[in-house]
Amino acid sequence: MIGDLYQTALRYGTTYEESSADGVRPRPHWEPLMQSLDALGTDELRRRWALAERRIRENGITYNMYGDPLGVNRPWRTDVVPLLILEEEWKFIEAGIIQRAELLSRLLEDLYCDQNLLLEGRFPAALLYGNSAFLRPLVGVSVPKHSHLHMLAVDLARSPDGQWWVLADRTQAPSGSGYALENRTIVSDLLPELFRTSNVQRLAPFFRAQRDALIAMARCDNPRVVLYTPGPHNETYFEHSFLAKYLQFTLVVGSDMTVRDRRLYLKTVNGLEQIDVMLRRVDDGFCDPLELRGESLLGVPGLVDAVVAGNVVVANALGSGLIESAAIMPFLPGLSRHLLGEELKLPSVATWWCGQPSALEWVLDHLDSVVVKPAFPVRGMEPVFGSELPKDKKAELVERLKAFPHEYVAQEQVALSTAPVWENDRLNPRSVVLRTYVLNTREGWVALPGGLVRVSEANGTVVSMQRGGHSKDAWVLSNQPVDTFSMLRPVDEPLELRRASLVVPSGVADNTFWLGRYVERAESMARILRCMVAEVRHANMADLPGLLNLHSTLASGQSKLPKTKRTTPTFAMLEKELISLLTDMKRWDSLPCTLGEIGRIGGNVRERLSADMMLLIGQLRTALDTEKRLPLAEYAPKLTDCLELLSAFSGMERENLIRGSGWLFMSLGRRLERAIYTTRQLRVLTRPLLPEAWGYLAYLLDVADSSVTYRTRYYTSLQPIAVIDVLMLDESNPRSLAFQLEHLVELYEKLPRHNPEDLKTLVDALSMLRSIELQGMLYPAQEKLGRADIAFRRLDGYLANLERLLPSWSNNLSSRYFSHARTLPITMGQ
């Protein structure tokens, strides 16, 4: 029996056990759940849980625990057993958190507007002006009523006597509601029969209210609402992406936006589109590097100015992090009586701000029974448990408290309640904290019934997702049938059919463009390096010039080969350079660094790539295994493996990706990068080569995978003009320069609002290429280059001009579609 496998906590009697009053029999409202688990049995529960874990992996539900080797790919951890809350108990919690939200909203409004509470001595000035989260540029700025505190997250814990207490408030960018919704979806699918019969209050009405409230904040009809995320490396990025899709808002990072004429705009491939409302998940100080934190790379320069001008509404309002400090908790009971005219319904855990002499004295006398935290969370200090400190460390803490008392708070060390967790095929007790949410709407405050339950790690009492904890769903059990509204459209209701995404942010287009470029760059580098690794093992001095010419096509800015013409590189030098290109992650021009960039950029747009494509990107990161230094010859099979992965990615790009704007930019990036490499390789031939360096011709055909094509056409020795024809003018060869330029023209024409001048430049380049006539052209010896015929000099001049043109054309593409800046006129020869 599952219930029989549940072992109560050893410290039972000092904590509240959620599921049982005596450690033996479940509480009445827990009995149906325990009976349901017993009926399923261990094997069936294990099978269902395996399906849930598979779903988590396939849907890419992740949580980035910093320092974890899995990083942004760490799967989200949840539990099959929900936390059950009776409706009567929830009504008490709901009333308490709604009152708290109203109180904190009024407090925040006063501190940024009239500051009457400071003038009357009801709020310490040191907690305002000593807090770096107090944003002075926002003082006196008019903020729409429902955006100062659009959403509040409240962390709740139950004391041993069963009373709920507030541990913390999250006021600036409260996270977790999306994970709570995902937990609900997973657990309700795991236990569908029990969920249907338990009258569990639904979460969807809360998110409908949130969507309506955000739209109502705008000062126009049909507003554009965006969800502003720090980006893919943030620990809760999955939630940001999930909520944006669920609420039908556009997910953006700082670089996706720009401020023009005190208005905030979204940069899209179709042009600039004004943003009216922003749901913020970026901390206050990082939102604007001009007015706030200058070192921020996440912000939008000028955002504060747009807010001050009233041209964009930000929720939660900039500056709301001011009251995310535990130091304000001791003052909330008095503020509640003053601002609301009523007692605080839901008490905070006992808290002392050390900036008050009496509180400091009490904390120093009771250091073993409190947890010391920073008064201002931006300080980044970890909580310190006084009872766990050795004598010398405790003395150091006492000195810090005495020296800077206003910077610290102390809180009572709470014995958290425990709840059963399914782990290792049995139920085990774990400490839990409930995070629930309150939403500010025009119709009043709305609470999320339940929320996100965070669970401590095994044998731990500290509840932290960053420390290895995981999560639960919370079910509020109603006494009557519940509203079954869902934001998801019923399966039997017709959908509005769509063939393309409505909006493609410039940041997405930028990332897909460079993903294409880096994939193609990696393939070109891998082909060149594989050829060189294979040849250098049995090459003689006559082969060295050809290998050096092939190396020159990599354009290695950090090459370790001699830079002067006086010194001729040796095979030993060349082998050392190849090893560096294959292993040195610190070289920006190395293959491992390029593969790393594929992983980084792919991670930026992983919600737009298939699971298989992301799997390939993950495998590419480790394809060369740079941790081990191997003999040069052993890298040849690794490079072949790398090329197989790149080929698989190319196949998926061609066969699986929808032909939308994302695919267009990725394909443009690939064709552009291949054109750049091909032009660079052909220019080596037009300089021209000494007869002893003609081995480069074979290397070049091998790198371009065109050796078979050449041999089937020319049953003779390699000749430069014939090689140039295959790799430059043959439009049927997917590796030729003509093929790349032709496809660049076709792809660029399909982009919205493409620049006619830039299109003409590509068309002119292709026309000039097609006009080149190689038939009858003689390949000049190097000493006779000056007397080479006009046609050959024209060929060399064309490639030289194209080599300069392609990067400039790429810059214009970036300016027009990604940064929305002015483009410069370019033509062949400029």
PDB file of C-alpha atoms in Angstrom, residues 80-278:
ATOM      1  CA  VAL A  80       2.962  13.473  -8.283  1.00  0.00           C
ATOM      2  CA  VAL A  81       1.375  14.163  -4.872  1.00  0.00           C
ATOM      3  CA  PRO A  82      -0.330  17.592  -4.640  1.00  0.00           C
ATOM      4  CA  LEU A  83      -0.629  19.661  -1.477  1.00  0.00           C
ATOM      5  CA  LEU A  84      -4.288  19.674  -0.434  1.00  0.00           C
ATOM      6  CA  ILE A  85      -5.938  22.778   1.073  1.00  0.00           C
ATOM      7  CA  LEU A  86      -9.511  22.914   2.320  1.00  0.00           C
ATOM      8  CA  GLU A  87     -11.781  25.636   0.918  1.00  0.00           C
ATOM      9  CA  GLU A  88     -12.426  27.112   4.395  1.00  0.00           C
ATOM     10  CA  GLU A  89      -8.700  27.366   5.015  1.00  0.00           C
ATOM     11  CA  TRP A  90      -8.122  28.862   1.577  1.00  0.00           C
ATOM     12  CA  LYS A  91     -10.698  31.589   2.207  1.00  0.00           C
ATOM     13  CA  PHE A  92      -8.666  32.689   5.221  1.00  0.00           C
ATOM     14  CA  ILE A  93      -5.449  32.667   3.189  1.00  0.00           C
ATOM     15  CA  GLU A  94      -7.128  34.465   0.279  1.00  0.00           C
ATOM     16  CA  ALA A  95      -8.456  37.252   2.495  1.00  0.00           C
ATOM     17  CA  GLY A  96      -5.054  37.656   4.091  1.00  0.00           C
ATOM     18  CA  ILE A  97      -3.012  37.880   0.895  1.00  0.00           C
ATOM     19  CA  ILE A  98      -5.520  40.222  -0.785  1.00  0.00           C
ATOM     20  CA  GLN A  99      -5.361  42.539   2.213  1.00  0.00           C
ATOM     21  CA  ARG A 100      -1.567  42.333   2.105  1.00  0.00           C
ATOM     22  CA  ALA A 101      -1.488  43.167  -1.602  1.00  0.00           C
ATOM     23  CA  GLU A 102      -3.669  46.239  -1.069  1.00  0.00           C
ATOM     24  CA  LEU A 103      -1.469  47.358   1.832  1.00  0.00           C
ATOM     25  CA  LEU A 104       1.795  46.941  -0.100  1.00  0.00           C
ATOM     26  CA  SER A 105       0.338  48.655  -3.154  1.00  0.00           C
ATOM     27  CA  ARG A 106      -0.649  51.708  -1.096  1.00  0.00           C
ATOM     28  CA  LEU A 107       2.734  51.705   0.620  1.00  0.00           C
ATOM     29  CA  LEU A 108       4.550  51.628  -2.716  1.00  0.00           C
ATOM     30  CA  GLU A 109       2.386  54.422  -4.109  1.00  0.00           C
ATOM     31  CA  ASP A 110       3.020  56.645  -1.086  1.00  0.00           C
ATOM     32  CA  LEU A 111       6.802  56.099  -1.105  1.00  0.00           C
ATOM     33  CA  TYR A 112       7.048  57.169  -4.751  1.00  0.00           C
ATOM     34  CA  CYS A 113       4.494  59.967  -4.589  1.00  0.00           C
ATOM     35  CA  ASP A 114       3.525  61.990  -1.499  1.00  0.00           C
ATOM     36  CA  GLN A 115       5.812  60.231   1.054  1.00  0.00           C
ATOM     37  CA  ASN A 116       3.385  61.113   3.832  1.00  0.00           C
ATOM     38  CA  LEU A 117       4.385  57.985   5.753  1.00  0.00           C
ATOM     39  CA  LEU A 118       7.953  59.291   6.015  1.00  0.00           C
ATOM     40  CA  LEU A 119       6.797  62.752   7.080  1.00  0.00           C
ATOM     41  CA  GLU A 120       4.604  61.236   9.788  1.00  0.00           C
ATOM     42  CA  GLY A 121       7.365  58.941  11.033  1.00  0.00           C
ATOM     43  CA  ARG A 122       5.449  55.774  10.214  1.00  0.00           C
ATOM     44  CA  PHE A 123       8.138  54.416   7.879  1.00  0.00           C
ATOM     45  CA  PRO A 124      11.904  54.721   8.547  1.00  0.00           C
ATOM     46  CA  ALA A 125      13.697  56.983   6.100  1.00  0.00           C
ATOM     47  CA  ALA A 126      16.745  54.688   6.272  1.00  0.00           C
ATOM     48  CA  LEU A 127      14.696  51.877   4.743  1.00  0.00           C
ATOM     49  CA  LEU A 128      13.853  54.134   1.827  1.00  0.00           C
ATOM     50  CA  TYR A 129      16.966  56.166   1.087  1.00  0.00           C
ATOM     51  CA  GLY A 130      19.386  53.403   2.114  1.00  0.00           C
ATOM     52  CA  ASN A 131      17.809  50.966  -0.305  1.00  0.00           C
ATOM     53  CA  SER A 132      19.398  50.895  -3.757  1.00  0.00           C
ATOM     54  CA  ALA A 133      16.100  49.502  -5.086  1.00  0.00           C
ATOM     55  CA  PHE A 134      14.593  52.968  -4.535  1.00  0.00           C
ATOM     56  CA  LEU A 135      14.648  54.409  -8.058  1.00  0.00           C
ATOM     57  CA  ARG A 136      14.867  58.178  -7.743  1.00  0.00           C
ATOM     58  CA  PRO A 137      14.129  58.867 -11.447  1.00  0.00           C
ATOM     59  CA  LEU A 138      10.645  57.385 -10.848  1.00  0.00           C
ATOM     60  CA  VAL A 139       9.708  59.614  -7.889  1.00  0.00           C
ATOM     61  CA  GLY A 140       6.534  61.552  -8.646  1.00  0.00           C
ATOM     62  CA  VAL A 141       5.896  59.721 -11.920  1.00  0.00           C
ATOM     63  CA  SER A 142       2.217  59.070 -12.591  1.00  0.00           C
ATOM     64  CA  VAL A 143       1.542  55.338 -12.768  1.00  0.00           C
ATOM     65  CA  PRO A 144      -1.772  53.714 -13.773  1.00  0.00           C
ATOM     66  CA  LYS A 145      -3.587  52.555 -10.663  1.00  0.00           C
ATOM     67  CA  HIS A 146      -3.419  48.852 -11.353  1.00  0.00           C
ATOM     68  CA  SER A 147       0.225  48.662 -12.488  1.00  0.00           C
ATOM     69  CA  HIS A 148       2.104  49.817  -9.380  1.00  0.00           C
ATOM     70  CA  LEU A 149       1.662  46.303  -8.049  1.00  0.00           C
ATOM     71  CA  HIS A 150       0.077  44.344 -10.871  1.00  0.00           C
ATOM     72  CA  MET A 151       0.966  41.034  -9.240  1.00  0.00           C
ATOM     73  CA  LEU A 152       2.209  40.052  -5.797  1.00  0.00           C
ATOM     74  CA  ALA A 153       3.710  36.694  -4.870  1.00  0.00           C
ATOM     75  CA  VAL A 154       3.524  35.695  -1.200  1.00  0.00           C
ATOM     76  CA  ASP A 155       5.583  32.871   0.309  1.00  0.00           C
ATOM     77  CA  LEU A 156       3.622  31.111   3.041  1.00  0.00           C
ATOM     78  CA  ALA A 157       4.639  28.506   5.605  1.00  0.00           C
ATOM     79  CA  ARG A 158       2.691  26.696   8.273  1.00  0.00           C
ATOM     80  CA  SER A 159       3.925  26.736  11.850  1.00  0.00           C
ATOM     81  CA  PRO A 160       3.714  23.674  14.159  1.00  0.00           C
ATOM     82  CA  ASP A 161       0.314  24.858  15.490  1.00  0.00           C
ATOM     83  CA  GLY A 162      -1.149  24.869  11.957  1.00  0.00           C
ATOM     84  CA  GLN A 163      -1.126  28.686  11.544  1.00  0.00           C
ATOM     85  CA  TRP A 164      -0.087  30.130   8.151  1.00  0.00           C
ATOM     86  CA  TRP A 165       2.630  32.795   8.248  1.00  0.00           C
ATOM     87  CA  VAL A 166       4.168  34.991   5.567  1.00  0.00           C
ATOM     88  CA  LEU A 167       7.866  34.330   4.956  1.00  0.00           C
ATOM     89  CA  ALA A 168       8.475  36.783   2.116  1.00  0.00           C
ATOM     90  CA  ASP A 169       6.843  39.033  -0.479  1.00  0.00           C
ATOM     91  CA  ARG A 170       7.914  39.177  -4.128  1.00  0.00           C
ATOM     92  CA  THR A 171       6.952  42.527  -5.600  1.00  0.00           C
ATOM     93  CA  GLN A 172       9.091  43.421  -8.612  1.00  0.00           C
ATOM     94  CA  ALA A 173       9.094  40.390 -10.941  1.00  0.00           C
ATOM     95  CA  PRO A 174       7.280  37.577  -9.116  1.00  0.00           C
ATOM     96  CA  SER A 175       8.017  34.233 -10.725  1.00  0.00           C
ATOM     97  CA  GLY A 176       6.497  30.789 -10.510  1.00  0.00           C
ATOM     98  CA  SER A 177       2.891  31.200 -11.660  1.00  0.00           C
ATOM     99  CA  GLY A 178       3.691  29.607 -15.018  1.00  0.00           C
ATOM    100  CA  TYR A 179       5.332  26.645 -13.318  1.00  0.00           C
ATOM    101  CA  ALA A 180       2.265  26.328 -11.069  1.00  0.00           C
ATOM    102  CA  LEU A 181       0.105  26.082 -14.200  1.00  0.00           C
ATOM    103  CA  GLU A 182       2.436  23.518 -15.761  1.00  0.00           C
ATOM    104  CA  ASN A 183       2.412  21.479 -12.521  1.00  0.00           C
ATOM    105  CA  ARG A 184      -1.374  21.499 -12.594  1.00  0.00           C
ATOM    106  CA  THR A 185      -1.401  20.187 -16.172  1.00  0.00           C
ATOM    107  CA  ILE A 186       1.050  17.399 -15.343  1.00  0.00           C
ATOM    108  CA  VAL A 187      -0.544  16.236 -12.085  1.00  0.00           C
ATOM    109  CA  SER A 188      -4.129  16.424 -13.374  1.00  0.00           C
ATOM    110  CA  ASP A 189      -3.066  14.177 -16.270  1.00  0.00           C
ATOM    111  CA  LEU A 190      -1.359  11.796 -13.848  1.00  0.00           C
ATOM    112  CA  LEU A 191      -4.417  11.528 -11.579  1.00  0.00           C
ATOM    113  CA  PRO A 192      -7.327  12.372 -13.898  1.00  0.00           C
ATOM    114  CA  GLU A 193     -10.019  10.427 -12.036  1.00  0.00           C
ATOM    115  CA  LEU A 194      -9.160  11.958  -8.693  1.00  0.00           C
ATOM    116  CA  PHE A 195      -8.839  15.458 -10.173  1.00  0.00           C
ATOM    117  CA  ARG A 196     -12.294  15.282 -11.776  1.00  0.00           C
ATOM    118  CA  THR A 197     -14.019  14.155  -8.586  1.00  0.00           C
ATOM    119  CA  SER A 198     -12.210  16.408  -6.082  1.00  0.00           C
ATOM    120  CA  ASN A 199     -13.718  19.766  -7.128  1.00  0.00           C
ATOM    121  CA  VAL A 200     -10.285  21.318  -7.429  1.00  0.00           C
ATOM    122  CA  GLN A 201     -10.515  25.076  -8.027  1.00  0.00           C
ATOM    123  CA  ARG A 202      -9.174  25.893 -11.485  1.00  0.00           C
ATOM    124  CA  LEU A 203      -6.244  28.180 -12.288  1.00  0.00           C
ATOM    125  CA  ALA A 204      -7.314  29.346 -15.757  1.00  0.00           C
ATOM    126  CA  PRO A 205      -9.688  32.126 -14.544  1.00  0.00           C
ATOM    127  CA  PHE A 206      -6.743  33.782 -12.797  1.00  0.00           C
ATOM    128  CA  PHE A 207      -4.705  33.903 -16.017  1.00  0.00           C
ATOM    129  CA  ARG A 208      -7.724  35.128 -17.993  1.00  0.00           C
ATOM    130  CA  ALA A 209      -8.035  37.939 -15.444  1.00  0.00           C
ATOM    131  CA  GLN A 210      -4.336  38.697 -15.818  1.00  0.00           C
ATOM    132  CA  ARG A 211      -4.575  38.922 -19.585  1.00  0.00           C
ATOM    133  CA  ASP A 212      -7.642  41.191 -19.376  1.00  0.00           C
ATOM    134  CA  ALA A 213      -6.020  43.377 -16.708  1.00  0.00           C
ATOM    135  CA  LEU A 214      -2.884  43.946 -18.772  1.00  0.00           C
ATOM    136  CA  ILE A 215      -4.856  44.817 -21.896  1.00  0.00           C
ATOM    137  CA  ALA A 216      -7.030  47.199 -19.857  1.00  0.00           C
ATOM    138  CA  MET A 217      -3.942  49.125 -18.695  1.00  0.00           C
ATOM    139  CA  ALA A 218      -3.321  50.422 -22.210  1.00  0.00           C
ATOM    140  CA  ARG A 219      -4.517  53.845 -23.276  1.00  0.00           C
ATOM    141  CA  CYS A 220      -5.556  52.635 -26.738  1.00  0.00           C
ATOM    142  CA  ASP A 221      -7.583  49.985 -28.505  1.00  0.00           C
ATOM    143  CA  ASN A 222      -5.917  46.762 -29.662  1.00  0.00           C
ATOM    144  CA  PRO A 223      -2.760  47.368 -27.626  1.00  0.00           C
ATOM    145  CA  ARG A 224       0.478  45.482 -28.082  1.00  0.00           C
ATOM    146  CA  VAL A 225       1.476  43.716 -24.863  1.00  0.00           C
ATOM    147  CA  VAL A 226       4.892  42.093 -24.455  1.00  0.00           C
ATOM    148  CA  LEU A 227       6.470  39.889 -21.807  1.00  0.00           C
ATOM    149  CA  TYR A 228       9.969  41.194 -21.076  1.00  0.00           C
ATOM    150  CA  THR A 229      12.431  38.423 -20.141  1.00  0.00           C
ATOM    151  CA  PRO A 230      16.132  38.564 -19.199  1.00  0.00           C
ATOM    152  CA  GLY A 231      16.692  35.856 -21.805  1.00  0.00           C
ATOM    153  CA  PRO A 232      17.365  32.136 -22.206  1.00  0.00           C
ATOM    154  CA  HIS A 233      19.996  31.922 -19.467  1.00  0.00           C
ATOM    155  CA  ASN A 234      17.641  33.116 -16.751  1.00  0.00           C
ATOM    156  CA  GLU A 235      16.633  30.308 -14.396  1.00  0.00           C
ATOM    157  CA  THR A 236      12.921  30.693 -15.158  1.00  0.00           C
ATOM    158  CA  TYR A 237      13.129  31.383 -18.903  1.00  0.00           C
ATOM    159  CA  PHE A 238      10.886  28.418 -19.712  1.00  0.00           C
ATOM    160  CA  GLU A 239       8.150  30.000 -17.610  1.00  0.00           C
ATOM    161  CA  HIS A 240       8.506  33.310 -19.464  1.00  0.00           C
ATOM    162  CA  SER A 241       8.212  31.561 -22.821  1.00  0.00           C
ATOM    163  CA  PHE A 242       5.317  29.407 -21.622  1.00  0.00           C
ATOM    164  CA  LEU A 243       3.344  32.348 -20.194  1.00  0.00           C
ATOM    165  CA  ALA A 244       3.896  34.458 -23.294  1.00  0.00           C
ATOM    166  CA  LYS A 245       2.355  31.726 -25.445  1.00  0.00           C
ATOM    167  CA  TYR A 246      -0.432  30.992 -22.964  1.00  0.00           C
ATOM    168  CA  LEU A 247      -1.403  34.662 -22.574  1.00  0.00           C
ATOM    169  CA  GLN A 248      -0.822  35.289 -26.313  1.00  0.00           C
ATOM    170  CA  PHE A 249       1.735  38.042 -25.773  1.00  0.00           C
ATOM    171  CA  THR A 250       5.049  38.552 -27.560  1.00  0.00           C
ATOM    172  CA  LEU A 251       8.144  37.369 -25.667  1.00  0.00           C
ATOM    173  CA  VAL A 252      10.952  39.928 -25.902  1.00  0.00           C
ATOM    174  CA  VAL A 253      14.437  40.616 -24.551  1.00  0.00           C
ATOM    175  CA  GLY A 254      15.951  44.067 -24.176  1.00  0.00           C
ATOM    176  CA  SER A 255      17.633  44.021 -27.572  1.00  0.00           C
ATOM    177  CA  ASP A 256      14.246  43.416 -29.229  1.00  0.00           C
ATOM    178  CA  MET A 257      13.105  46.901 -28.200  1.00  0.00           C
ATOM    179  CA  THR A 258      14.130  50.482 -28.827  1.00  0.00           C
ATOM    180  CA  VAL A 259      12.961  53.903 -27.671  1.00  0.00           C
ATOM    181  CA  ARG A 260      12.295  56.560 -30.304  1.00  0.00           C
ATOM    182  CA  ASP A 261      10.755  59.943 -29.456  1.00  0.00           C
ATOM    183  CA  ARG A 262      10.007  58.779 -25.889  1.00  0.00           C
ATOM    184  CA  ARG A 263       7.993  55.818 -27.170  1.00  0.00           C
ATOM    185  CA  LEU A 264       8.861  52.148 -26.793  1.00  0.00           C
ATOM    186  CA  TYR A 265       8.932  50.064 -29.960  1.00  0.00           C
ATOM    187  CA  LEU A 266       9.283  46.394 -30.771  1.00  0.00           C
ATOM    188  CA  LYS A 267      11.782  45.727 -33.523  1.00  0.00           C
ATOM    189  CA  THR A 268      10.287  43.241 -35.979  1.00  0.00           C
ATOM    190  CA  VAL A 269      11.242  42.148 -39.465  1.00  0.00           C
ATOM    191  CA  ASN A 270       8.234  44.148 -40.678  1.00  0.00           C
ATOM    192  CA  GLY A 271       9.450  47.340 -38.986  1.00  0.00           C
ATOM    193  CA  LEU A 272       8.976  49.118 -35.649  1.00  0.00           C
ATOM    194  CA  GLU A 273       5.708  48.471 -33.793  1.00  0.00           C
ATOM    195  CA  GLN A 274       4.790  50.488 -30.708  1.00  0.00           C
ATOM    196  CA  ILE A 275       4.542  48.672 -27.374  1.00  0.00           C
ATOM    197  CA  ASP A 276       1.751  49.820 -25.083  1.00  0.00           C
ATOM    198  CA  VAL A 277       2.069  47.496 -22.068  1.00  0.00           C
ATOM    199  CA  MET A 278       5.021  45.538 -20.747  1.00  0.00           C
TER     200      MET A 278
END
